[in-house]
Amino acid sequence: MVLPTRLVRPLRSTRTWIALSVLAPFGMLALSGMMLLDLRREAWDKAEQTSKNLLQVIESDIARNVEIIDLTLRAVVDNLNAPGVAGASPELRQLVLFDRATTARDLGDLLVLDEHGDIVAEAAAWPPRKGNNADREYFRVHKERAGLGMYVGRPVISRLTGERMLNISRRLDKPDGSFGGVVVGTIKLAYFSRLFERLGLGQGGAINLYRTDGTRIMRHPFVDADIGANIAEAPTFRRFVSAPSGSFTGTSVRDGVERYYAFTQVGDLPLVLNVALATDDIEAGWRAKAVVVGAVLLLLCGLTMVLSLLLGRELRRRAEMQSELALLSRTDALTGLANRRRFDEVLATAWDSARRTGRPVSLLVVDADHFKRFNDRHGHAVGDEVLKGLARCLSRSVHRPDDIVARVGGEEFAVLLPDTDAEGASRIASKVHEAVATLAVASAGIGAGAVTVSIGLAAGPGSPGDQPGTLYRSADEALFTAKEGGRNRTRCAAPAVAAPPSLRLVGLARPGVAR
């Protein structure tokens, strides 16, 4: 497939390839940055999934154990209300009350309290140990509120065993519906501690179990002062109770660590569980990879850019040298004008354009009059100054970008005027005569008016068979005519478009100047 010229030309440019070489590392960095961002998202997705899985496992275990205790409490309540239990012997009553009681390592006390708070039955001992729990929160709540159902209390230290416990209780009603006491079962807080410790959450991770009123039941890592603390006003806790479950990133009021929190309500219980992973822990592995990958990429990209710039500098230097050589090959070393080679190229292009568009093209062939005399009288150095001055005069006489002034011989110059007819070329010739009339070489005593030129003018294209050389030969013949006619004048070649009679002779001889 052939690429359009508009696409091929930029691809051939040294600057284009240098720019691509410099931009390529940035593309690599951008692509690598996107890959690192994907890895970061994967780390967060993994953390989110891990948190959800942990929540599900922990929530299920806690809900099951609380349910077991509640079933035991219900069984005790049912047994107390069974016919004949109240009148049975104490030993039989003990067996009947706790026949469906569950025993396990992490289950603590199972007590029956009367309406005064005294222990009247205990699953673990007969006779029951003496004690009064009327001051306990759960006792007061049940006494004040009938029909409350199961109540999860605040963590307390058991007066019987000295261990930290979580109380789960139900109210006992007398036959008339009045308050008859409380049946209470406990879960050792050591159960939660062991449950949470099995889970690896990273150095900054944490697991918390709260009551919905903001009371902390357990925290991992365990700190004694945290148990029983209330954080109901903390922004994080308000988020925990705002929905049945969810996740967010926030800063802990306890230690100021930013964490990713995943939370859920524990079944239908007034308990809130959350798993918190420190954001630093989540991104630790990703950051290590990012540092290594980033350092390697920066090194490689930096090296690539440096090498590209060095290569670009070398390519520019070579391009400048080639451009300079190309310019020198088309430039006259003495005058700085286009040389004969450049002139022939432009003439051929202008001729083809004139043929194609039907627009005229004109040529002035300019020759210094009696130039040999200046060389013989003043030397070649002065002759060179005269040629340079003529070049300046010719250059000042044209102003369009497409016009070209060239030195085509020793003292012979050519002025190519595209899109210009004979009349327009004649006006340019007049300007040339006027400019040359001011030329002086003070160091050699050559004053203004001493240097003159003869000009041959030709306009084309003429007949269909004419070539660019035809235009040049016509102008050269007109120059010869101007020389024979007395010099310091312009002659228009025939049969090109005839110039007006007033323009056939330009620049009459000045007094004292040789023809």
XYZ file of C-alpha atoms in Angstrom:
515
model
C 0.000 0.000 0.000
C 1.404 3.361 -0.997
C 1.248 5.917 1.789
C 0.033 9.446 0.946
C 2.764 12.014 0.428
C 1.476 14.023 3.399
C 2.211 11.026 5.638
C 5.492 10.002 4.047
C 7.092 13.434 4.228
C 6.925 13.750 8.062
C 8.236 10.188 8.414
C 11.325 11.166 6.488
C 12.029 14.053 8.843
C 14.821 13.645 11.375
C 12.876 15.769 13.841
C 9.910 13.414 13.591
C 12.002 10.388 14.513
C 13.750 12.264 17.311
C 10.373 13.350 18.688
C 9.073 9.785 18.470
C 12.206 8.490 20.213
C 11.700 10.972 23.050
C 7.949 10.404 23.298
C 8.213 6.602 23.202
C 9.545 6.395 26.799
C 6.647 8.539 27.962
C 4.311 6.079 26.277
C 6.086 3.240 28.082
C 5.727 5.095 31.377
C 2.039 5.745 30.726
C 1.413 2.092 29.862
C 3.373 0.917 32.890
C 1.469 3.384 35.056
C -1.809 1.905 33.846
C -0.530 -1.591 34.610
C 0.537 -0.528 38.106
C -2.874 1.034 38.684
C -4.458 -2.255 37.633
C -2.239 -4.073 40.128
C -3.305 -1.611 42.806
C -6.960 -2.204 42.007
C -6.324 -5.940 42.196
C -4.755 -5.493 45.656
C -7.820 -3.583 46.827
C -10.196 -6.099 45.244
C -8.345 -8.877 47.037
C -8.562 -6.958 50.328
C -12.280 -6.405 49.823
C -12.915 -10.065 49.084
C -10.753 -11.158 52.023
C -12.649 -8.844 54.362
C -16.013 -10.143 53.168
C -14.909 -13.749 53.619
C -13.601 -13.077 57.127
C -16.779 -11.260 58.082
C -18.876 -14.144 56.859
C -16.873 -16.725 58.827
C -16.741 -14.701 62.054
C -20.342 -13.539 61.886
C -21.560 -17.093 61.321
C -19.539 -18.456 64.276
C -20.685 -15.739 66.704
C -24.324 -15.955 65.627
C -24.292 -19.728 66.057
C -22.839 -19.573 69.583
C -25.242 -16.853 70.684
C -28.099 -18.858 69.251
C -26.978 -21.926 71.240
C -26.947 -19.906 74.447
C -30.337 -18.389 73.678
C -31.812 -21.827 73.028
C -30.450 -22.879 76.397
C -32.027 -19.828 78.046
C -35.356 -20.559 76.380
C -35.158 -24.159 77.587
C -34.577 -22.974 81.171
C -37.531 -20.573 80.908
C -39.747 -23.346 79.517
C -38.637 -25.775 82.209
C -39.319 -23.254 84.952
C -42.855 -22.849 83.642
C -43.414 -26.617 83.333
C -46.075 -28.029 85.693
C -44.692 -29.438 88.904
C -41.209 -27.999 88.625
C -41.801 -25.369 91.258
C -42.827 -28.022 93.790
C -40.074 -30.523 92.972
C -37.154 -31.197 95.229
C -34.143 -28.912 94.735
C -32.049 -31.722 93.224
C -34.782 -32.715 90.771
C -35.510 -29.125 89.986
C -31.820 -28.634 89.137
C -31.875 -31.557 86.731
C -35.088 -30.453 85.051
C -34.036 -26.835 84.620
C -30.706 -27.535 82.961
C -31.404 -30.830 81.197
C -31.015 -29.086 77.820
C -28.195 -26.796 78.876
C -25.191 -26.830 76.569
C -21.686 -27.002 77.888
C -18.651 -25.920 75.946
C -15.186 -24.563 76.543
C -16.105 -20.921 75.947
C -19.523 -20.929 77.588
C -19.434 -19.443 81.069
C -22.005 -19.181 83.805
C -25.641 -20.185 83.394
C -27.658 -18.717 86.269
C -31.211 -18.205 87.384
C -31.838 -15.061 89.437
C -34.986 -14.343 91.400
C -36.808 -11.025 91.439
C -34.325 -9.708 94.014
C -31.239 -10.616 91.983
C -30.172 -13.545 94.142
C -28.773 -16.655 92.454
C -31.324 -19.431 92.959
C -30.015 -21.949 90.407
C -26.748 -22.578 88.627
C -26.017 -25.079 85.857
C -22.447 -25.714 87.004
C -23.028 -26.327 90.711
C -25.490 -27.534 93.319
C -26.201 -26.008 95.620
C -25.708 -22.769 93.665
C -23.037 -20.378 94.747
C -24.202 -17.393 96.683
C -24.364 -14.065 94.947
C -26.556 -11.152 94.031
C -26.577 -9.515 90.607
C -29.353 -7.007 91.094
C -26.927 -4.204 90.208
C -26.084 -5.655 86.839
C -27.310 -3.717 83.843
C -29.130 -6.676 82.284
C -31.063 -7.276 85.518
C -32.253 -3.666 85.684
C -33.218 -3.625 82.015
C -35.348 -6.759 82.255
C -36.938 -5.556 85.470
C -37.980 -2.296 83.819
C -38.992 -3.673 80.425
C -41.351 -6.614 80.044
C -41.353 -8.503 76.766
C -37.816 -7.449 75.876
C -36.797 -10.928 74.809
C -33.140 -11.811 74.580
C -30.799 -9.080 75.770
C -27.081 -8.828 75.003
C -25.411 -6.920 77.804
C -22.152 -5.066 78.130
C -18.954 -7.022 78.832
C -18.394 -7.548 82.577
C -16.070 -9.434 84.920
C -17.769 -12.457 86.416
C -18.085 -12.303 90.198
C -17.979 -16.082 90.316
C -14.928 -16.810 88.139
C -13.190 -13.473 87.692
C -13.203 -13.845 83.902
C -14.455 -11.318 81.383
C -17.875 -12.329 80.128
C -20.561 -11.226 77.711
C -24.018 -11.670 79.281
C -27.006 -12.936 77.301
C -30.227 -12.947 79.287
C -33.982 -13.391 79.229
C -36.691 -12.254 81.649
C -38.645 -14.576 83.876
C -42.286 -13.687 84.509
C -44.499 -14.822 87.326
C -47.924 -16.310 86.544
C -49.484 -12.865 86.968
C -47.023 -11.323 84.463
C -44.972 -9.450 87.033
C -41.181 -9.564 87.121
C -39.945 -12.891 88.466
C -36.216 -12.738 87.793
C -33.698 -13.341 85.034
C -32.036 -16.323 83.433
C -28.588 -15.372 82.195
C -25.912 -17.192 80.218
C -22.433 -15.938 79.433
C -19.811 -16.260 76.699
C -16.209 -15.853 77.768
C -14.486 -12.965 75.961
C -11.569 -15.351 75.531
C -13.727 -17.052 72.890
C -13.759 -13.903 70.740
C -10.069 -13.342 71.338
C -9.150 -16.850 70.142
C -11.515 -16.554 67.192
C -9.990 -13.281 66.052
C -6.379 -14.321 66.656
C -6.612 -17.110 64.087
C -7.057 -14.560 61.320
C -4.014 -12.850 59.815
C -4.850 -9.236 59.080
C -1.425 -7.645 58.718
C 0.422 -5.406 61.116
C -2.167 -2.630 61.125
C -5.300 -4.790 60.823
C -8.008 -5.014 63.470
C -11.268 -6.828 64.218
C -13.909 -5.259 66.435
C -17.188 -6.449 67.909
C -19.573 -3.763 69.177
C -22.990 -3.479 70.614
C -25.203 -1.233 68.542
C -25.017 1.419 71.293
C -21.270 1.824 70.575
C -19.874 -0.343 73.387
C -16.813 -2.304 72.299
C -17.074 -5.943 73.331
C -13.792 -7.181 71.907
C -10.952 -5.959 69.780
C -8.034 -7.696 68.113
C -5.229 -6.903 68.785
C -6.391 -7.040 72.379
C -5.898 -4.063 74.681
C -7.597 -4.287 78.066
C -8.558 -0.617 78.111
C -10.507 -1.001 74.862
C -13.006 -3.460 76.335
C -16.201 -1.718 77.360
C -15.206 1.613 75.793
C -17.983 3.438 73.979
C -17.330 5.025 70.562
C -20.926 5.834 69.618
C -19.942 9.378 68.561
C -17.041 8.303 66.357
C -17.582 8.932 62.607
C -16.533 5.379 61.811
C -19.094 3.862 64.185
C -21.874 6.022 62.782
C -21.054 4.478 59.436
C -21.217 0.985 60.971
C -24.803 1.440 62.168
C -25.982 3.322 59.065
C -26.565 0.118 57.073
C -26.832 -3.647 57.680
C -23.468 -4.116 55.961
C -20.994 -2.234 53.829
C -17.439 -1.003 53.503
C -15.533 2.283 53.465
C -12.098 3.764 54.064
C -11.660 5.902 57.161
C -9.341 6.883 59.989
C -9.627 5.159 63.363
C -10.413 7.396 66.348
C -8.432 5.011 68.515
C -4.989 5.146 66.890
C -5.333 7.467 63.878
C -4.536 4.695 61.371
C -6.291 4.808 58.013
C -8.052 1.522 57.377
C -10.405 -0.151 54.982
C -13.465 -1.139 57.029
C -15.859 -3.924 56.091
C -18.766 -4.306 58.532
C -21.943 -6.271 59.064
C -24.652 -6.773 61.642
C -24.365 -10.165 63.366
C -27.543 -11.958 62.307
C -30.573 -10.369 64.010
C -28.515 -9.524 67.089
C -27.761 -6.008 68.331
C -24.122 -6.600 67.481
C -21.910 -5.023 64.821
C -18.781 -6.732 63.565
C -16.071 -5.092 61.487
C -12.842 -6.197 59.876
C -10.362 -3.356 59.365
C -7.317 -3.655 57.102
C -4.701 -0.914 57.199
C -4.404 0.749 53.799
C -0.621 0.614 54.149
C -0.823 -3.167 54.556
C -3.151 -3.501 51.571
C -0.803 -1.538 49.330
C 2.497 -2.744 50.819
C 3.059 -5.491 48.244
C 1.880 -3.273 45.427
C 4.143 -0.429 46.509
C 7.169 -2.717 46.589
C 6.427 -3.827 43.026
C 5.709 -0.264 41.954
C 9.032 0.965 43.330
C 11.007 -1.765 41.553
C 9.097 -1.477 38.280
C 9.127 2.316 38.419
C 12.862 2.496 39.122
C 13.695 0.104 36.279
C 11.385 1.906 33.873
C 12.709 5.323 34.800
C 16.255 4.087 34.317
C 15.465 2.515 30.953
C 13.360 5.449 29.788
C 15.957 7.937 30.936
C 18.679 6.005 29.133
C 16.506 5.776 26.020
C 15.808 9.494 26.068
C 19.462 10.383 26.566
C 20.517 8.091 23.722
C 17.705 9.488 21.563
C 18.799 13.041 22.250
C 22.422 12.192 21.522
C 21.375 10.435 18.327
C 19.131 13.348 17.476
C 21.966 15.798 18.000
C 24.203 13.733 15.722
C 21.459 13.447 13.114
C 20.821 17.182 13.280
C 24.516 17.850 12.906
C 24.676 15.613 9.870
C 21.495 17.095 8.467
C 22.888 20.587 8.935
C 26.102 19.566 7.212
C 24.150 18.013 4.355
C 21.933 21.073 4.154
C 24.969 23.304 4.168
C 26.636 21.218 1.467
C 23.427 21.254 -0.551
C 23.232 25.014 -0.126
C 26.866 25.424 -1.119
C 26.278 23.271 -4.173
C 23.549 25.699 -5.253
C 25.102 28.957 -4.080
C 27.722 31.157 -5.645
C 30.559 31.421 -3.146
C 31.501 35.024 -4.012
C 28.123 36.763 -4.154
C 25.903 34.436 -2.102
C 23.429 34.295 -4.967
C 22.084 31.109 -6.518
C 24.615 29.510 -8.876
C 24.083 28.205 -12.380
C 23.003 24.769 -11.182
C 20.309 26.193 -8.917
C 19.213 28.613 -11.614
C 18.758 25.808 -14.178
C 16.619 23.819 -11.695
C 14.362 26.783 -10.910
C 14.119 27.766 -14.562
C 12.962 24.270 -15.520
C 10.348 24.281 -12.745
C 9.090 27.778 -13.609
C 8.932 26.861 -17.313
C 6.864 23.733 -16.621
C 4.515 25.747 -14.395
C 4.093 28.401 -17.083
C 3.318 25.710 -19.662
C 0.781 24.102 -17.354
C -1.001 27.263 -16.183
C -0.580 29.493 -19.210
C 0.937 32.218 -17.041
C 3.957 34.098 -18.414
C 7.535 33.824 -17.201
C 10.282 36.352 -17.897
C 14.051 36.309 -17.715
C 16.603 39.078 -17.420
C 20.210 38.261 -18.351
C 22.400 40.990 -16.867
C 26.051 41.577 -17.766
C 28.498 44.149 -16.332
C 29.744 46.551 -18.990
C 33.518 46.702 -19.544
C 34.102 44.555 -16.487
C 37.561 43.529 -17.776
C 38.700 47.124 -17.446
C 37.929 47.138 -13.714
C 39.979 43.983 -13.255
C 42.874 45.258 -15.341
C 42.923 48.709 -13.756
C 42.114 47.928 -10.120
C 42.841 44.212 -9.769
C 40.654 41.168 -9.209
C 39.909 42.095 -5.578
C 38.174 45.265 -6.707
C 36.499 43.325 -9.497
C 35.113 40.962 -6.879
C 33.762 43.938 -4.894
C 32.056 45.189 -8.033
C 30.437 41.790 -8.564
C 29.261 41.706 -4.943
C 27.805 45.196 -5.346
C 25.986 44.143 -8.517
C 24.562 41.146 -6.639
C 23.200 43.468 -3.953
C 21.682 45.786 -6.543
C 19.946 42.917 -8.309
C 18.649 41.459 -5.045
C 17.175 44.840 -4.017
C 15.336 45.095 -7.315
C 13.122 42.033 -6.744
C 10.866 41.364 -3.769
C 8.677 38.334 -4.459
C 9.612 34.982 -2.884
C 9.500 33.148 -6.210
C 11.810 35.587 -7.985
C 15.374 34.360 -8.131
C 18.667 36.163 -8.796
C 21.607 34.001 -9.860
C 25.185 34.425 -10.973
C 25.468 32.311 -14.142
C 28.916 33.310 -15.331
C 31.915 35.493 -14.525
C 30.186 38.892 -14.644
C 26.879 37.612 -15.980
C 23.744 37.394 -13.824
C 20.207 36.168 -14.421
C 16.935 37.304 -12.869
C 14.056 34.844 -13.275
C 10.590 36.344 -12.826
C 7.757 33.765 -12.736
C 4.213 34.961 -13.438
C 5.614 38.154 -15.025
C 5.111 39.401 -18.572
C 7.542 41.473 -20.639
C 6.143 44.769 -19.403
C 6.579 43.781 -15.780
C 10.081 42.470 -16.475
C 10.955 45.781 -18.131
C 10.008 47.620 -14.955
C 12.317 45.349 -12.980
C 15.091 46.023 -15.501
C 14.594 49.746 -14.932
C 14.964 49.235 -11.197
C 18.183 47.315 -11.821
C 19.626 50.204 -13.851
C 18.603 52.669 -11.141
C 20.175 50.557 -8.394
C 23.423 49.981 -10.325
C 23.673 53.747 -10.951
C 24.222 54.185 -7.211
C 26.943 51.515 -6.960
C 30.356 52.780 -5.850
C 33.579 51.204 -4.575
C 35.141 53.988 -2.520
C 38.322 52.048 -1.691
C 39.179 51.879 -5.408
C 37.989 55.363 -6.301
C 35.040 54.029 -8.287
C 32.177 56.474 -7.878
C 28.463 56.143 -8.467
C 27.591 55.787 -12.130
C 30.936 54.307 -13.122
C 29.518 50.778 -13.199
C 26.770 50.002 -15.704
C 25.034 46.857 -16.916
C 23.418 45.656 -20.109
C 20.259 43.591 -19.855
C 18.639 41.126 -22.211
C 14.946 40.477 -21.600
C 12.900 37.546 -22.830
C 9.344 36.457 -21.962
C 7.675 33.138 -22.605
C 6.509 30.566 -23.161
C 6.342 31.114 -26.893
C 5.689 28.373 -29.421
C 4.705 24.875 -28.183
C 8.126 23.440 -29.009
C 10.087 25.942 -26.930
C 12.212 24.670 -24.030
C 13.669 26.461 -20.972
C 16.911 26.875 -22.915
C 14.968 28.746 -25.590
C 14.018 31.452 -23.079
C 17.610 31.765 -21.913
C 18.984 31.937 -25.468
C 16.437 34.614 -26.370
C 17.426 36.704 -23.361
C 21.111 36.180 -24.116
C 20.616 37.301 -27.728
C 18.775 40.375 -26.467
C 21.736 41.044 -24.160
C 24.077 40.861 -27.155
C 21.853 43.362 -28.932
C 22.004 45.688 -25.909
C 25.808 45.448 -25.916
C 26.000 46.251 -29.623
C 23.512 49.082 -29.156
C 25.821 50.932 -26.824
C 25.565 49.099 -23.443
C 23.875 50.433 -20.271
C 20.478 49.553 -21.628
C 17.830 46.838 -21.861
C 16.727 45.048 -24.987
C 13.641 42.825 -25.256
C 13.937 39.688 -27.344
C 11.667 38.994 -30.304
C 9.271 37.304 -31.083
C 8.277 37.127 -27.357
C 5.494 39.355 -26.165
C 6.602 42.733 -27.370
C 7.390 45.354 -24.821
C 5.910 48.834 -25.264
C 8.084 51.112 -27.402
C 8.831 53.250 -24.370
C 10.388 50.175 -22.674
C 12.445 48.930 -25.608
C 15.322 51.149 -24.546
C 16.011 51.599 -20.864
C 18.875 53.420 -19.180
C 20.390 55.854 -21.686
C 24.116 56.427 -21.549
C 25.287 58.851 -18.949
C 27.887 61.505 -19.856
C 31.425 60.301 -19.354
C 30.499 56.603 -19.168
C 31.815 54.304 -21.862
C 29.209 52.471 -23.893
